mmCIF file of C-alpha atoms and ligand atoms in Angstrom:
data_model
loop_
_atom_site.group_PDB
_atom_site.id
_atom_site.type_symbol
_atom_site.label_atom_id
_atom_site.label_comp_id
_atom_site.label_asym_id
_atom_site.label_seq_id
_atom_site.Cartn_x
_atom_site.Cartn_y
_atom_site.Cartn_z
ATOM 1 C CA MET A 21 98.637 81.296 128.799
ATOM 2 C CA LEU A 22 100.602 83.507 130.359
ATOM 3 C CA PRO A 23 99.418 85.021 134.111
ATOM 4 C CA ALA A 24 97.457 87.967 133.580
ATOM 5 C CA ARG A 25 99.985 90.340 135.318
ATOM 6 C CA ASP A 26 102.313 89.790 132.254
ATOM 7 C CA ARG A 27 99.410 90.036 129.692
ATOM 8 C CA LEU A 28 98.816 93.579 131.069
ATOM 9 C CA LEU A 29 102.759 93.819 131.142
ATOM 10 C CA LEU A 30 102.251 92.549 127.667
ATOM 11 C CA ILE A 31 99.357 95.388 126.561
ATOM 12 C CA HIS A 32 101.365 98.090 127.950
ATOM 13 C CA LEU A 33 104.492 97.090 126.259
ATOM 14 C CA PHE A 34 102.900 97.289 122.915
ATOM 15 C CA PHE A 35 100.676 100.856 123.268
ATOM 16 C CA PHE A 36 104.589 101.957 124.882
ATOM 17 C CA VAL A 37 106.256 100.961 121.304
ATOM 18 C CA ASN A 38 103.318 101.832 119.065
ATOM 19 C CA ALA A 39 103.001 105.452 119.897
ATOM 20 C CA ASP A 40 103.449 108.252 117.791
ATOM 21 C CA ASP A 41 105.762 111.338 119.596
ATOM 22 C CA GLU A 42 105.127 114.728 117.173
ATOM 23 C CA PHE A 43 107.626 117.733 117.787
ATOM 24 C CA LEU A 44 106.768 121.118 116.569
ATOM 25 C CA ILE A 45 109.108 123.981 116.153
ATOM 26 C CA PHE A 46 107.995 127.416 115.810
ATOM 27 C CA ILE A 47 111.636 129.628 114.273
ATOM 28 C CA ASP A 48 110.572 133.144 115.287
ATOM 29 C CA ARG A 49 113.274 134.721 113.165
ATOM 30 C CA LEU A 50 112.592 138.983 114.747
ATOM 31 C CA ASN A 51 112.859 137.407 118.094
ATOM 32 C CA ASN A 52 115.136 135.077 117.588
ATOM 33 C CA ILE A 53 113.782 132.671 119.550
ATOM 34 C CA GLU A 54 111.976 128.520 119.394
ATOM 35 C CA ILE A 55 108.946 127.845 120.157
ATOM 36 C CA VAL A 56 108.523 124.081 120.766
ATOM 37 C CA ALA A 57 105.747 121.681 121.005
ATOM 38 C CA ARG A 58 105.303 118.256 121.246
ATOM 39 C CA LYS A 59 102.319 115.862 121.432
ATOM 40 C CA LEU A 60 102.962 112.550 122.528
ATOM 41 C CA SER A 61 99.839 110.013 121.553
ATOM 42 C CA THR A 62 99.160 105.980 122.511
ATOM 43 C CA SER A 63 96.445 106.969 118.909
ATOM 44 C CA THR A 64 98.368 105.168 115.961
ATOM 45 C CA ASN A 65 98.032 102.513 113.666
ATOM 46 C CA PHE A 66 101.872 102.395 112.788
ATOM 47 C CA ASN A 67 102.269 98.476 111.975
ATOM 48 C CA GLY A 68 104.361 96.315 109.997
ATOM 49 C CA LYS A 69 104.469 92.738 108.899
ATOM 50 C CA LYS A 70 105.723 90.031 106.504
ATOM 51 C CA ILE A 71 103.168 88.887 103.091
ATOM 52 C CA HIS A 72 102.998 85.019 102.726
ATOM 53 C CA THR A 73 99.377 85.835 100.557
ATOM 54 C CA GLN A 74 96.757 87.820 100.019
ATOM 55 C CA LYS A 75 94.678 86.744 102.662
ATOM 56 C CA GLU A 76 96.851 88.076 104.912
ATOM 57 C CA LEU A 77 97.299 91.532 102.955
ATOM 58 C CA ILE A 78 93.455 91.936 103.431
ATOM 59 C CA GLU A 79 93.901 91.014 106.717
ATOM 60 C CA PHE A 80 96.662 93.753 107.806
ATOM 61 C CA ALA A 81 94.607 96.332 105.256
ATOM 62 C CA VAL A 82 91.700 95.921 107.561
ATOM 63 C CA GLU A 83 94.070 96.076 110.642
ATOM 64 C CA VAL A 84 94.941 99.327 109.787
ATOM 65 C CA ASN A 85 92.127 100.979 108.797
ATOM 66 C CA PHE A 86 92.945 101.153 104.427
ATOM 67 C CA PRO A 87 91.696 102.621 102.585
ATOM 68 C CA SER A 88 91.653 105.735 104.686
ATOM 69 C CA HIS A 89 94.821 104.557 106.010
ATOM 70 C CA ALA A 90 97.719 104.040 102.657
ATOM 71 C CA ILE A 91 99.742 100.947 102.991
ATOM 72 C CA ILE A 92 103.724 100.620 101.748
ATOM 73 C CA LEU A 93 104.066 97.520 100.755
ATOM 74 C CA ARG A 94 108.173 96.681 99.605
ATOM 75 C CA LYS A 95 110.354 93.562 99.484
ATOM 76 C CA SER A 96 111.194 92.862 102.930
ATOM 77 C CA LYS A 97 111.328 94.902 106.224
ATOM 78 C CA GLU A 98 114.676 96.028 105.756
ATOM 79 C CA ASP A 99 115.119 95.890 101.729
ATOM 80 C CA PHE A 100 113.799 99.363 100.121
ATOM 81 C CA THR A 101 114.880 98.917 96.954
ATOM 82 C CA ASP A 102 111.417 98.208 95.469
ATOM 83 C CA ILE A 103 109.307 100.198 97.417
ATOM 84 C CA HIS A 104 105.611 101.884 96.617
ATOM 85 C CA LYS A 105 103.965 103.617 98.913
ATOM 86 C CA GLY A 106 101.032 105.292 99.441
ATOM 87 C CA ILE A 107 98.560 102.601 98.311
ATOM 88 C CA THR A 108 95.062 103.310 99.452
ATOM 89 C CA ASP A 109 93.033 101.298 96.161
ATOM 90 C CA ILE A 110 92.040 97.875 97.255
ATOM 91 C CA GLU A 111 93.055 96.835 93.210
ATOM 92 C CA ILE A 112 96.256 98.101 93.407
ATOM 93 C CA LEU A 113 97.063 96.708 96.308
ATOM 94 C CA LYS A 114 96.519 93.533 95.504
ATOM 95 C CA ASN A 115 98.620 93.610 92.373
ATOM 96 C CA THR A 116 101.223 95.402 93.470
ATOM 97 C CA TYR A 117 101.259 92.268 96.089
ATOM 98 C CA GLU A 118 101.475 90.230 93.080
ATOM 99 C CA HIS A 119 103.830 91.805 91.382
ATOM 100 C CA LEU A 120 105.622 91.780 94.195
ATOM 101 C CA TYR A 121 106.077 87.792 95.079
ATOM 102 C CA SER A 122 106.680 86.748 91.756
ATOM 103 C CA ILE A 123 109.986 89.055 91.400
ATOM 104 C CA HIS A 124 110.803 88.362 95.088
ATOM 105 C CA GLN A 125 109.333 85.704 96.380
ATOM 106 C CA SER A 126 108.705 87.459 99.412
ATOM 107 C CA VAL A 127 106.430 90.795 100.563
ATOM 108 C CA TYR A 128 106.213 92.940 103.567
ATOM 109 C CA ALA A 129 103.747 95.579 104.039
ATOM 110 C CA GLU A 130 104.018 98.734 106.725
ATOM 111 C CA THR A 131 101.902 101.584 107.423
ATOM 112 C CA ASP A 132 102.206 104.521 105.081
ATOM 113 C CA MET A 133 103.175 107.350 108.190
ATOM 114 C CA ARG A 134 103.447 110.328 106.186
ATOM 115 C CA ALA A 135 100.821 112.824 107.619
ATOM 116 C CA MET A 136 99.144 113.252 104.182
ATOM 117 C CA PHE A 137 98.348 109.274 103.706
ATOM 118 C CA ASN A 138 97.477 108.848 107.561
ATOM 119 C CA PRO A 139 94.519 110.274 109.092
ATOM 120 C CA THR A 140 94.901 109.000 112.367
ATOM 121 C CA ARG A 141 98.324 110.957 112.674
ATOM 122 C CA MET A 142 97.187 114.216 111.471
ATOM 123 C CA LYS A 143 94.756 113.904 114.104
ATOM 124 C CA VAL A 144 98.081 113.764 116.776
ATOM 125 C CA ILE A 145 99.259 116.652 115.141
ATOM 126 C CA GLU A 146 96.352 118.980 115.157
ATOM 127 C CA LYS A 147 96.067 118.968 119.201
ATOM 128 C CA ALA A 148 100.449 119.555 118.702
ATOM 129 C CA VAL A 149 99.620 122.395 116.249
ATOM 130 C CA GLU A 150 96.467 123.181 118.940
ATOM 131 C CA LYS A 151 99.396 123.325 122.053
ATOM 132 C CA LEU A 152 102.069 125.605 120.233
ATOM 133 C CA VAL A 153 99.427 128.493 119.344
ATOM 134 C CA LYS A 154 98.911 128.744 122.558
ATOM 135 C CA LYS A 155 102.647 128.414 123.666
ATOM 136 C CA ILE A 156 103.116 131.094 120.831
ATOM 137 C CA LYS A 157 100.392 133.139 122.312
ATOM 138 C CA SER A 158 101.817 132.843 125.921
ATOM 139 C CA THR A 159 103.605 135.912 126.688
ATOM 140 C CA CYS A 160 106.292 136.913 129.454
ATOM 141 C CA PRO A 161 104.945 138.702 132.309
ATOM 142 C CA HIS A 162 108.082 140.307 132.324
ATOM 143 C CA CYS A 163 109.382 141.064 128.677
ATOM 144 C CA GLN A 164 106.284 139.876 126.439
ATOM 145 C CA MET A 165 108.398 137.467 124.503
ATOM 146 C CA PRO A 166 106.336 135.434 123.431
ATOM 147 C CA GLY A 167 107.128 131.282 123.900
ATOM 148 C CA PHE A 168 106.538 131.556 128.101
ATOM 149 C CA GLY A 169 106.292 128.086 128.959
ATOM 150 C CA ILE A 170 107.223 125.375 130.610
ATOM 151 C CA THR A 171 110.879 124.235 130.885
ATOM 152 C CA ASP A 172 110.672 121.408 133.460
ATOM 153 C CA ALA A 173 108.713 119.840 136.105
ATOM 154 C CA LYS A 174 109.205 119.519 139.319
ATOM 155 C CA LYS A 175 108.531 116.312 141.219
ATOM 156 C CA GLY A 176 108.230 115.449 144.853
ATOM 157 C CA LEU A 177 104.261 116.392 145.678
ATOM 158 C CA LYS A 178 104.144 115.182 149.263
ATOM 159 C CA CYS A 179 102.520 112.323 150.533
ATOM 160 C CA SER A 180 99.066 112.852 152.166
ATOM 161 C CA LEU A 181 99.556 110.201 154.616
ATOM 162 C CA CYS A 182 102.765 110.915 155.643
ATOM 163 C CA GLY A 183 104.325 113.335 154.241
ATOM 164 C CA SER A 184 107.667 112.456 152.262
ATOM 165 C CA PRO A 185 108.286 113.584 148.778
ATOM 166 C CA THR A 186 106.535 110.939 145.875
ATOM 167 C CA ASN A 187 107.351 111.176 142.153
ATOM 168 C CA SER A 188 104.318 112.917 140.782
ATOM 169 C CA VAL A 189 105.169 116.326 140.386
ATOM 170 C CA HIS A 190 104.860 119.690 142.411
ATOM 171 C CA SER A 191 105.523 122.483 140.623
ATOM 172 C CA TYR A 192 106.350 123.731 136.794
ATOM 173 C CA ILE A 193 108.936 125.879 136.055
ATOM 174 C CA TYR A 194 108.575 128.621 132.996
ATOM 175 C CA VAL A 195 112.087 130.314 131.588
ATOM 176 C CA CYS A 196 111.800 133.316 128.870
ATOM 177 C CA GLN A 197 114.377 132.762 125.996
ATOM 178 C CA HIS A 198 114.799 136.444 126.163
ATOM 179 C CA CYS A 199 115.250 137.816 129.801
ATOM 180 C CA ARG A 200 115.764 134.156 131.960
ATOM 181 C CA PHE A 201 112.492 135.760 133.400
ATOM 182 C CA THR A 202 111.431 132.553 135.912
ATOM 183 C CA LYS A 203 108.250 131.390 137.218
ATOM 184 C CA GLU A 204 107.605 128.323 139.772
ATOM 185 C CA GLU A 205 103.432 127.330 139.278
ATOM 186 C CA MET A 206 103.042 125.392 142.649
ATOM 187 C CA TYR A 207 100.882 122.298 142.196
ATOM 188 C CA PRO A 208 99.440 122.462 138.663
ATOM 189 C CA HIS A 209 97.342 119.217 138.781
ATOM 190 C CA GLU A 210 95.231 121.479 141.529
ATOM 191 C CA LYS A 211 96.072 119.202 145.118
ATOM 192 C CA THR A 212 98.532 120.066 147.259
ATOM 193 C CA THR A 213 98.736 116.205 148.267
ATOM 194 C CA GLU A 214 99.387 112.986 146.896
ATOM 195 C CA ASP A 215 97.601 110.219 147.273
ATOM 196 C CA PRO A 216 99.620 107.577 149.828
ATOM 197 C CA THR A 217 98.974 104.950 146.973
ATOM 198 C CA TYR A 218 101.931 106.789 144.785
ATOM 199 C CA CYS A 219 104.266 107.194 147.970
ATOM 200 C CA ASP A 220 107.232 105.071 148.150
ATOM 201 C CA TYR A 221 106.671 104.230 152.054
ATOM 202 C CA CYS A 222 103.244 103.680 152.470
ATOM 203 C CA ASN A 223 102.499 101.218 149.272
ATOM 204 C CA PRO A 224 105.799 100.006 148.644
HETATM 205 ZN ZN1 ZN B 303 110.815 137.693 129.239
HETATM 206 ZN ZN1 ZN B 304 103.388 107.963 152.616
#
């Protein structure tokens, strides 16, 4: 058994690996600008596993929210030649498994991450779209060009106890893609100092 501290670390790693990072880009040809939105979410059913029996197949299916979320079956993790995508029917899943196993004696199952087969991913994309729309609607105070959004974050919010700069965000920088007008939004998280818990000097 691993000590509690190591177990915590493993859980953290798991979520880090299984993250859904969605990028959306809006190309405004009229104004010749590109507006980008990103949504990073740990909400994902992303998974893949070598399957040896029908029992393992069913366990995997339950784990990844089949049949609302589709499954892909293929010969092995490295081999894409005999691939069956978008399976959402239990009979087809079992039959495809038996078919692959009889030919290759090996089956690899994974989640189908194509958005139309994956409602969890659709939800994250929906959030990314909301962010994109908000950014498109945000206009430059100087030239009114759309897509006026955060381009950089300045760290260094001061510790409330010793006044040293911390890694927390001090301000957001907005730059207009068209006229380069720059705005600095101070203390975006509505606090002017950081808790000493996050200070490298007070709490190393
Ligand atoms: Zn501008
Ligand atoms: Zn401090």
